[in-house]
Amino acid sequence: MTIIVTGGAGFIGSNFVYYELKNHADDKIICLDKLTYAGNLETLADAQGNKNFKFVRGDIADREAVYKLFEEEKPDIVVNFAAESHVDRSIEDPELFLRTNIIGTSVLLDACRKFGIKRFHQVSTDEVYGDLPLDRPDLFFTETTNLHTSSPYSASKAAADLLVQAYQRTYKIPATISRCSNNYGPYHFPEKLIPLMIINALHDKKLPVYGKGINVRDWLYVEDHCAAIDLIIRRGTVGEVYNIGGHNERTNLDVVKTILKILGKGEELIEFVTDRKGHDQRYAIDPTKIFNELGWTPQTKFDDGIKKTVAWYLDNRAWWEKIISGEYKNYYAKMYDNR
Ligand code: NAD
Ligand code: TDX
């Protein structure tokens, strides 16, 4: 089979490329990625020598380029990871999120219509459900929870989900959608909570916790997410949405303290800063459907996964040092200096 993985030079997409090459040696994997600030060819260095892997630089919103790729490669499956993915950036500048996340998805769907496809899989997020209150630990997101978004990022992802469902119903595109909770693990871009805190702590720099640090996220080790998507594209039912998460809820402050403990650093590094606008309080996934239908359960416990992740950042300094010494420096100064 030929699988196009869009956004495969980013965090989860690259982990998925490696997962597929390892677990399905007969499949051909084509990574389509624009290489925005979040895409990094060095992340894919270990895949480049594999005869079943090909990298194509391109924008999912570029209709001509996407159609050309479909015509040449005749993919059986498309897995769409490509997105602008950072909530804080979407609050600063929403427009690019609409172009990539909505228009880009619609171009891919049009290509599926035009050239045919066995499966289109949309990698969505639990953020499309909005948030849950902190004082109701009994509540979880299920696949039937209403879409109710808070940030331009989550609104763009929800719009893309609705387009996928519209194309599935109207044009019979064989599509599936997965909505996952927060991922962590290797190749996570340093702007996101866990890598940002690891890297700052290693430099004895302040750890900027938004608000009081009481917001809750439901953390999943990235390989478990990849395993779930792999099951969905091969055995999931067309037209269905699958929630992915492993009941690993932690407050942001807990996560930051855990990282400090693993690194042997003191809590005096923590600095409470101005809260994110519209900050979602709690995400929590009910994964019953994917467990019942596909037998998926997460394999990595948070306490093990976070240790593995910290070890990866210690062992792969060259990967992130290059990132934080470049354009990212300006981003950091803009977002955090005098916050
Ligand atoms: P990321 O920002 O690390 O990577 C995104 C990748 O997409 C980059 O390689 C970038 O170059 C590429 N890209 C951006 N715009 C593009 C365009 N127009 N055309 C082609 N490529 C483009 O993101 P991530 O954290 O790996 O997230 C991947 C997907 O998973 C996203 O769709 C995101 O919404 C979803 N998701 C992420 C999480 C999470 O915790 N990170 C959780 C649930 C869902
Ligand atoms: O410096 C920080 N300080 C801080 O307190 C940063 C970057 C974040 N935070 C808080 C905000 C959130 O409550 O940590 C939490 C996690 O923040 P992010 O890493 O930005 O992730 P989140 O906003 O939860 O969104 C993530 O999960 C869902 C991904 O970035 C999305 O792409 C995915 O859809």
CSV table of C-alpha atoms and ligand atoms in Angstrom, one decimal:
chain,number,residue,atom,x,y,z
A,1,MET,CA,0.0,0.0,0.0
A,2,THR,CA,1.0,3.6,-0.6
A,3,ILE,CA,0.3,6.0,2.3
A,4,ILE,CA,0.7,9.7,2.1
A,5,VAL,CA,1.5,11.2,5.5
A,6,THR,CA,1.0,15.0,5.5
A,7,GLY,CA,2.9,16.9,8.1
A,8,GLY,CA,5.3,14.0,8.6
A,9,ALA,CA,8.3,16.3,9.4
A,10,GLY,CA,6.5,17.5,12.5
A,11,PHE,CA,6.2,16.0,16.0
A,12,ILE,CA,3.5,13.3,15.7
A,13,GLY,CA,3.7,12.9,11.9
A,14,SER,CA,7.4,11.9,12.1
A,15,ASN,CA,6.7,9.5,14.9
A,16,PHE,CA,4.0,8.0,12.7
A,17,VAL,CA,6.4,7.7,9.7
A,18,TYR,CA,8.8,5.7,11.9
A,19,TYR,CA,6.0,3.6,13.3
A,20,GLU,CA,4.7,2.6,9.9
A,21,LEU,CA,8.2,1.9,8.5
A,22,LYS,CA,8.9,-0.3,11.5
A,23,ASN,CA,5.6,-2.2,11.6
A,24,HIS,CA,4.5,-2.4,7.9
A,25,ALA,CA,7.8,-2.9,6.0
A,26,ASP,CA,5.8,-3.6,2.8
A,27,ASP,CA,4.1,-0.2,2.7
A,28,LYS,CA,5.4,2.8,0.9
A,29,ILE,CA,5.3,6.0,2.9
A,30,ILE,CA,5.3,9.4,1.3
A,31,CYS,CA,5.7,12.4,3.5
A,32,LEU,CA,4.2,15.6,2.2
A,33,ASP,CA,5.3,18.5,4.3
A,34,LYS,CA,5.7,22.3,3.7
A,35,LEU,CA,8.6,22.5,6.3
A,36,THR,CA,7.2,25.4,8.2
A,37,TYR,CA,9.0,26.5,11.4
A,38,ALA,CA,7.6,23.3,13.0
A,39,GLY,CA,8.8,20.9,10.3
A,40,ASN,CA,12.3,19.6,10.4
A,41,LEU,CA,14.0,17.3,7.9
A,42,GLU,CA,16.6,16.3,10.5
A,43,THR,CA,13.8,14.6,12.3
A,44,LEU,CA,13.3,12.3,9.3
A,45,ALA,CA,17.1,11.6,8.8
A,46,ASP,CA,16.8,8.0,9.9
A,47,ALA,CA,14.0,7.4,7.4
A,48,GLN,CA,15.8,8.9,4.4
A,49,GLY,CA,17.8,5.8,3.6
A,50,ASN,CA,14.7,3.5,3.6
A,51,LYS,CA,13.7,2.5,0.1
A,52,ASN,CA,10.0,2.6,1.1
A,53,PHE,CA,10.2,6.2,2.2
A,54,LYS,CA,10.0,9.4,0.1
A,55,PHE,CA,9.9,13.0,1.2
A,56,VAL,CA,8.1,15.6,-0.9
A,57,ARG,CA,8.2,19.3,0.1
A,58,GLY,CA,4.8,20.9,-0.5
A,59,ASP,CA,1.8,22.7,0.9
A,60,ILE,CA,-1.5,20.9,1.5
A,61,ALA,CA,-3.3,24.1,0.5
A,62,ASP,CA,-1.5,24.1,-2.9
A,63,ARG,CA,-4.1,22.4,-5.2
A,64,GLU,CA,-1.8,22.0,-8.2
A,65,ALA,CA,1.0,20.4,-6.1
A,66,VAL,CA,-1.4,18.1,-4.2
A,67,TYR,CA,-3.1,16.9,-7.4
A,68,LYS,CA,0.2,16.3,-9.1
A,69,LEU,CA,1.3,14.2,-6.1
A,70,PHE,CA,-1.9,12.1,-6.1
A,71,GLU,CA,-1.6,11.6,-9.9
A,72,GLU,CA,2.0,10.4,-9.6
A,73,GLU,CA,1.8,8.3,-6.4
A,74,LYS,CA,-1.8,7.0,-6.5
A,75,PRO,CA,-2.1,6.7,-2.7
A,76,ASP,CA,-4.3,4.1,-1.1
A,77,ILE,CA,-4.4,6.0,2.2
A,78,VAL,CA,-3.9,9.6,3.2
A,79,VAL,CA,-3.3,10.5,6.9
A,80,ASN,CA,-3.5,14.2,7.4
A,81,PHE,CA,-1.3,15.5,10.3
A,82,ALA,CA,-0.3,18.7,8.5
A,83,ALA,CA,-1.6,21.7,10.6
A,84,GLU,CA,-0.6,24.8,12.4
A,85,SER,CA,-0.8,23.2,15.8
A,86,HIS,CA,0.1,25.8,18.5
A,87,VAL,CA,-2.8,27.5,20.4
A,88,ASP,CA,-0.7,30.5,21.5
A,89,ARG,CA,0.3,31.2,17.9
A,90,SER,CA,-3.3,31.0,16.8
A,91,ILE,CA,-4.2,33.6,19.4
A,92,GLU,CA,-1.5,35.9,18.0
A,93,ASP,CA,-2.3,35.4,14.3
A,94,PRO,CA,-5.4,33.2,13.4
A,95,GLU,CA,-5.3,33.5,9.6
A,96,LEU,CA,-2.6,31.0,8.7
A,97,PHE,CA,-4.5,28.5,10.8
A,98,LEU,CA,-7.6,28.9,8.6
A,99,ARG,CA,-5.5,28.5,5.5
A,100,THR,CA,-3.6,25.3,6.4
A,101,ASN,CA,-6.1,23.6,8.7
A,102,ILE,CA,-9.3,24.3,6.8
A,103,ILE,CA,-8.4,25.1,3.2
A,104,GLY,CA,-5.5,22.6,3.2
A,105,THR,CA,-7.9,19.8,4.4
A,106,SER,CA,-10.4,20.7,1.8
A,107,VAL,CA,-7.8,20.5,-1.0
A,108,LEU,CA,-6.7,17.0,0.2
A,109,LEU,CA,-10.4,16.0,0.3
A,110,ASP,CA,-10.9,17.3,-3.3
A,111,ALA,CA,-7.9,15.3,-4.4
A,112,CYS,CA,-9.4,12.2,-2.8
A,113,ARG,CA,-12.6,12.9,-4.8
A,114,LYS,CA,-10.8,13.4,-8.0
A,115,PHE,CA,-8.3,10.5,-7.9
A,116,GLY,CA,-10.1,8.1,-5.6
A,117,ILE,CA,-8.8,6.8,-2.2
A,118,LYS,CA,-9.3,3.8,0.0
A,119,ARG,CA,-9.1,5.8,3.2
A,120,PHE,CA,-8.7,9.5,4.2
A,121,HIS,CA,-7.8,9.8,7.9
A,122,GLN,CA,-8.1,13.2,9.6
A,123,VAL,CA,-5.9,13.6,12.7
A,124,SER,CA,-8.0,15.9,14.9
A,125,THR,CA,-7.8,16.8,18.5
A,126,ASP,CA,-9.8,16.7,21.8
A,127,GLU,CA,-9.7,20.5,21.7
A,128,VAL,CA,-12.7,20.5,19.3
A,129,TYR,CA,-14.9,19.6,22.3
A,130,GLY,CA,-13.9,22.7,24.2
A,131,ASP,CA,-13.1,22.2,27.8
A,132,LEU,CA,-14.6,20.6,31.0
A,133,PRO,CA,-14.9,22.3,34.3
A,134,LEU,CA,-12.3,21.5,36.9
A,135,ASP,CA,-14.8,20.7,39.6
A,136,ARG,CA,-16.5,17.9,37.6
A,137,PRO,CA,-13.9,15.0,37.4
A,138,ASP,CA,-16.8,12.7,36.5
A,139,LEU,CA,-17.2,14.3,33.0
A,140,PHE,CA,-15.3,13.1,29.9
A,141,PHE,CA,-15.3,13.8,26.2
A,142,THR,CA,-17.1,11.1,24.2
A,143,GLU,CA,-17.4,11.0,20.4
A,144,THR,CA,-20.9,12.4,20.8
A,145,THR,CA,-19.9,15.4,22.9
A,146,ASN,CA,-20.9,18.7,21.1
A,147,LEU,CA,-18.1,20.6,19.3
A,148,HIS,CA,-17.5,23.8,21.2
A,149,THR,CA,-14.3,25.5,20.6
A,150,SER,CA,-12.2,28.1,22.4
A,151,SER,CA,-9.2,29.2,20.3
A,152,PRO,CA,-8.8,30.0,16.6
A,153,TYR,CA,-6.7,26.8,16.5
A,154,SER,CA,-9.4,24.6,17.9
A,155,ALA,CA,-12.1,26.3,15.7
A,156,SER,CA,-10.0,25.6,12.6
A,157,LYS,CA,-9.6,22.0,13.6
A,158,ALA,CA,-13.4,21.6,14.2
A,159,ALA,CA,-14.1,23.2,10.8
A,160,ALA,CA,-11.8,20.7,9.2
A,161,ASP,CA,-13.6,17.8,11.0
A,162,LEU,CA,-17.0,19.1,9.7
A,163,LEU,CA,-15.6,19.3,6.2
A,164,VAL,CA,-14.4,15.7,6.4
A,165,GLN,CA,-17.8,14.5,7.6
A,166,ALA,CA,-19.5,16.6,4.8
A,167,TYR,CA,-17.3,15.0,2.1
A,168,GLN,CA,-17.9,11.6,3.5
A,169,ARG,CA,-21.6,12.0,3.4
A,170,THR,CA,-21.9,14.0,0.1
A,171,TYR,CA,-19.2,12.4,-2.0
A,172,LYS,CA,-18.8,9.1,-0.2
A,173,ILE,CA,-15.2,9.7,0.6
A,174,PRO,CA,-14.2,6.8,2.9
A,175,ALA,CA,-13.0,8.9,5.8
A,176,THR,CA,-12.3,8.4,9.5
A,177,ILE,CA,-11.4,11.0,12.2
A,178,SER,CA,-9.5,10.6,15.4
A,179,ARG,CA,-9.5,13.1,18.3
A,180,CYS,CA,-6.6,12.7,20.6
A,181,SER,CA,-5.5,14.2,23.9
A,182,ASN,CA,-2.2,16.0,24.4
A,183,ASN,CA,0.8,14.0,23.1
A,184,TYR,CA,4.4,14.0,24.5
A,185,GLY,CA,7.6,12.3,23.5
A,186,PRO,CA,10.5,12.6,21.0
A,187,TYR,CA,10.7,15.4,18.4
A,188,HIS,CA,8.1,17.6,20.3
A,189,PHE,CA,8.7,21.2,19.2
A,190,PRO,CA,10.1,23.3,22.0
A,191,GLU,CA,7.2,25.8,22.0
A,192,LYS,CA,4.9,23.2,23.7
A,193,LEU,CA,4.6,22.8,27.5
A,194,ILE,CA,6.7,19.6,28.1
A,195,PRO,CA,9.8,20.3,25.9
A,196,LEU,CA,9.7,24.0,26.8
A,197,MET,CA,9.9,23.2,30.5
A,198,ILE,CA,12.6,20.5,30.0
A,199,ILE,CA,14.8,22.8,28.0
A,200,ASN,CA,14.3,25.8,30.3
A,201,ALA,CA,15.1,23.7,33.4
A,202,LEU,CA,18.3,22.4,31.7
A,203,HIS,CA,19.4,26.1,31.3
A,204,ASP,CA,18.2,27.0,34.8
A,205,LYS,CA,15.8,29.5,33.1
A,206,LYS,CA,12.4,30.3,34.7
A,207,LEU,CA,9.6,27.9,33.9
A,208,PRO,CA,6.6,30.1,32.7
A,209,VAL,CA,3.4,28.5,34.1
A,210,TYR,CA,0.2,30.1,32.8
A,211,GLY,CA,-2.2,31.4,35.5
A,212,LYS,CA,-2.1,29.2,38.6
A,213,GLY,CA,-1.0,26.0,36.8
A,214,ILE,CA,-4.3,24.3,37.7
A,215,ASN,CA,-5.4,23.6,34.1
A,216,VAL,CA,-5.6,19.8,33.4
A,217,ARG,CA,-4.4,18.0,30.3
A,218,ASP,CA,-4.7,14.3,29.5
A,219,TRP,CA,-1.2,13.2,28.4
A,220,LEU,CA,-0.6,10.4,25.9
A,221,TYR,CA,2.8,9.0,24.9
A,222,VAL,CA,3.1,9.7,21.1
A,223,GLU,CA,3.8,6.1,20.1
A,224,ASP,CA,0.5,5.1,21.6
A,225,HIS,CA,-1.2,7.7,19.5
A,226,CYS,CA,0.5,6.3,16.4
A,227,ALA,CA,-0.6,2.8,17.2
A,228,ALA,CA,-4.2,4.0,17.5
A,229,ILE,CA,-4.1,5.7,14.1
A,230,ASP,CA,-2.5,2.7,12.6
A,231,LEU,CA,-5.4,0.5,13.8
A,232,ILE,CA,-8.0,3.0,12.7
A,233,ILE,CA,-6.7,3.3,9.1
A,234,ARG,CA,-6.5,-0.5,8.7
A,235,ARG,CA,-9.5,-1.7,10.8
A,236,GLY,CA,-11.6,1.3,11.8
A,237,THR,CA,-15.1,1.8,10.3
A,238,VAL,CA,-15.5,4.4,7.6
A,239,GLY,CA,-17.5,7.4,8.7
A,240,GLU,CA,-16.6,7.0,12.4
A,241,VAL,CA,-14.9,9.3,14.9
A,242,TYR,CA,-12.5,7.7,17.4
A,243,ASN,CA,-11.4,9.4,20.6
A,244,ILE,CA,-7.9,8.6,21.7
A,245,GLY,CA,-6.6,9.1,25.3
A,246,GLY,CA,-5.4,7.1,28.2
A,247,HIS,CA,-6.8,8.6,31.4
A,248,ASN,CA,-3.6,10.3,32.3
A,249,GLU,CA,-4.8,13.6,33.6
A,250,ARG,CA,-2.4,16.0,35.3
A,251,THR,CA,-2.4,19.6,36.2
A,252,ASN,CA,0.2,21.7,34.4
A,253,LEU,CA,1.9,22.4,37.7
A,254,ASP,CA,2.1,18.6,38.4
A,255,VAL,CA,3.8,18.0,35.0
A,256,VAL,CA,6.3,20.9,35.6
A,257,LYS,CA,7.2,19.6,39.1
A,258,THR,CA,7.6,16.1,37.8
A,259,ILE,CA,10.1,17.3,35.1
A,260,LEU,CA,12.0,19.3,37.8
A,261,LYS,CA,12.2,16.3,40.0
A,262,ILE,CA,13.5,14.0,37.2
A,263,LEU,CA,16.2,16.7,36.3
A,264,GLY,CA,17.1,17.2,40.0
A,265,LYS,CA,16.2,20.9,39.8
A,266,GLY,CA,14.4,23.1,42.4
A,267,GLU,CA,10.9,24.4,42.3
A,268,GLU,CA,12.1,28.0,42.7
A,269,LEU,CA,12.5,27.9,38.9
A,270,ILE,CA,8.7,28.0,38.5
A,271,GLU,CA,7.3,31.4,37.6
A,272,PHE,CA,3.5,32.0,37.3
A,273,VAL,CA,2.9,34.3,34.3
A,274,THR,CA,-0.2,35.9,32.7
A,275,ASP,CA,-2.7,33.3,31.7
A,276,ARG,CA,-3.4,32.3,28.1
A,277,LYS,CA,-6.5,34.1,26.7
A,278,GLY,CA,-9.6,31.8,26.7
A,279,HIS,CA,-7.5,29.1,28.4
A,280,ASP,CA,-9.3,25.7,28.3
A,281,GLN,CA,-9.6,24.3,31.9
A,282,ARG,CA,-9.6,20.6,31.5
A,283,TYR,CA,-9.4,18.0,28.7
A,284,ALA,CA,-10.3,14.4,29.5
A,285,ILE,CA,-10.9,11.7,26.9
A,286,ASP,CA,-13.2,8.7,27.3
A,287,PRO,CA,-11.5,6.1,25.0
A,288,THR,CA,-14.1,3.3,25.5
A,289,LYS,CA,-15.1,3.2,21.8
A,290,ILE,CA,-11.6,2.5,20.4
A,291,PHE,CA,-11.0,0.0,23.2
A,292,ASN,CA,-14.2,-1.9,22.5
A,293,GLU,CA,-14.0,-1.7,18.7
A,294,LEU,CA,-10.3,-2.0,18.0
A,295,GLY,CA,-8.8,-3.3,21.2
A,296,TRP,CA,-6.5,-0.3,21.6
A,297,THR,CA,-5.1,0.6,25.0
A,298,PRO,CA,-2.1,2.8,25.8
A,299,GLN,CA,1.1,0.9,26.5
A,300,THR,CA,3.1,3.7,28.2
A,301,LYS,CA,2.3,5.0,31.7
A,302,PHE,CA,2.9,8.7,32.2
A,303,ASP,CA,5.6,8.1,34.9
A,304,ASP,CA,7.6,6.0,32.4
A,305,GLY,CA,6.9,8.1,29.4
A,306,ILE,CA,7.9,11.4,31.0
A,307,LYS,CA,11.3,9.8,32.1
A,308,LYS,CA,11.9,8.5,28.6
A,309,THR,CA,11.0,11.9,27.1
A,310,VAL,CA,13.4,13.8,29.4
A,311,ALA,CA,16.1,11.2,28.6
A,312,TRP,CA,15.4,11.8,24.8
A,313,TYR,CA,15.9,15.5,25.2
A,314,LEU,CA,19.2,14.9,27.1
A,315,ASP,CA,20.4,12.5,24.5
A,316,ASN,CA,19.4,14.7,21.5
A,317,ARG,CA,20.6,18.1,22.4
A,318,ALA,CA,21.8,18.9,18.9
A,319,TRP,CA,18.2,18.5,17.6
A,320,TRP,CA,16.7,21.1,19.8
A,321,GLU,CA,19.7,23.4,20.3
A,322,LYS,CA,19.6,24.1,16.6
A,323,ILE,CA,15.9,25.0,16.9
A,324,ILE,CA,16.2,27.3,19.9
A,325,SER,CA,19.2,29.2,18.5
A,326,GLY,CA,17.3,30.1,15.3
A,327,GLU,CA,14.0,32.0,14.5
A,328,TYR,CA,12.5,30.4,17.6
A,329,LYS,CA,14.5,32.9,19.8
A,330,ASN,CA,12.4,35.8,18.5
A,331,TYR,CA,9.2,33.8,19.1
A,332,TYR,CA,10.2,33.2,22.7
A,333,ALA,CA,11.1,36.8,23.3
A,334,LYS,CA,7.8,38.0,21.9
A,335,MET,CA,5.7,35.6,23.9
A,336,TYR,CA,7.5,35.5,27.3
A,337,ASP,CA,9.7,38.6,27.8
A,338,ASN,CA,7.7,40.9,30.2
A,339,ARG,CA,4.7,38.5,30.2
B,1,NAD,P1,3.6,20.1,14.6
B,1,NAD,O1,3.3,21.5,14.6
B,1,NAD,O2,4.7,19.5,15.3
B,1,NAD,O3,3.8,19.6,13.0
B,1,NAD,C1,3.0,20.0,12.0
B,1,NAD,C2,3.7,19.7,10.7
B,1,NAD,O4,2.9,20.1,9.6
B,1,NAD,C3,5.1,20.3,10.5
B,1,NAD,O5,6.0,19.4,10.0
B,1,NAD,C4,4.8,21.4,9.4
B,1,NAD,O6,5.9,21.7,8.6
B,1,NAD,C5,3.6,20.7,8.6
B,1,NAD,N1,2.8,21.7,7.9
B,1,NAD,C6,2.3,22.9,8.5
B,1,NAD,N2,1.5,23.5,7.5
B,1,NAD,C7,1.6,22.7,6.4
B,1,NAD,C8,1.0,22.9,5.1
B,1,NAD,N3,0.3,23.9,4.8
B,1,NAD,N4,1.3,21.9,4.2
B,1,NAD,C9,2.1,20.8,4.5
B,1,NAD,N5,2.6,20.7,5.7
B,1,NAD,C10,2.4,21.6,6.6
B,1,NAD,O7,2.2,19.4,15.0
B,1,NAD,P2,1.9,18.0,15.8
B,1,NAD,O8,1.9,18.4,17.3
B,1,NAD,O9,2.8,17.0,15.3
B,1,NAD,O10,0.4,17.8,15.4
B,1,NAD,C11,0.1,17.0,14.2
B,1,NAD,C12,-1.4,16.9,14.1
B,1,NAD,O11,-1.9,16.3,15.3
B,1,NAD,C13,-2.1,18.2,14.0
B,1,NAD,O12,-3.1,18.1,13.0
B,1,NAD,C14,-2.7,18.5,15.4
B,1,NAD,O13,-3.8,19.3,15.3
B,1,NAD,C15,-3.0,17.1,15.8
B,1,NAD,N6,-2.9,16.9,17.3
B,1,NAD,C16,-1.8,17.2,18.0
B,1,NAD,C17,-1.8,16.9,19.4
B,1,NAD,C18,-0.6,17.3,20.2
B,1,NAD,O14,-0.6,17.1,21.4
B,1,NAD,N7,0.5,17.7,19.6
B,1,NAD,C19,-2.8,16.3,20.0
B,1,NAD,C20,-4.0,16.0,19.2
B,1,NAD,C21,-4.0,16.2,17.8
B,2,TDX,O1,4.8,28.1,28.4
B,2,TDX,C1,3.7,27.5,28.6
B,2,TDX,N1,3.1,27.5,29.9
B,2,TDX,C2,2.0,26.9,30.2
B,2,TDX,O2,1.5,26.9,31.4
B,2,TDX,C3,3.0,26.7,27.6
B,2,TDX,C4,3.6,26.6,26.2
B,2,TDX,C5,1.8,26.1,28.0
B,2,TDX,N2,1.3,26.2,29.2
B,2,TDX,C6,0.0,25.5,29.5
B,2,TDX,C7,-1.1,25.7,28.6
B,2,TDX,C8,-1.9,24.4,28.5
B,2,TDX,O3,-2.8,24.4,29.6
B,2,TDX,O4,0.3,24.1,29.4
B,2,TDX,C9,-0.8,23.4,28.8
B,2,TDX,C10,-0.3,22.7,27.5
B,2,TDX,O5,0.0,23.7,26.6
B,2,TDX,P1,0.4,23.3,25.1
B,2,TDX,O6,1.6,22.5,25.2
B,2,TDX,O7,0.5,24.6,24.3
B,2,TDX,O8,-0.7,22.4,24.6
B,2,TDX,P2,-2.3,22.6,24.4
B,2,TDX,O9,-2.7,24.0,24.4
B,2,TDX,O10,-3.0,21.8,25.5
B,2,TDX,O11,-2.6,22.0,23.0
B,2,TDX,C11,-2.0,20.7,22.7
B,2,TDX,O12,-2.8,19.6,22.8
B,2,TDX,C12,-3.9,19.5,21.8
B,2,TDX,C13,-1.4,20.8,21.2
B,2,TDX,O13,-0.5,21.8,21.1
B,2,TDX,C14,-2.4,20.8,20.2
B,2,TDX,O14,-1.9,20.8,18.9
B,2,TDX,C15,-3.4,19.6,20.4
B,2,TDX,O15,-4.4,19.7,19.5
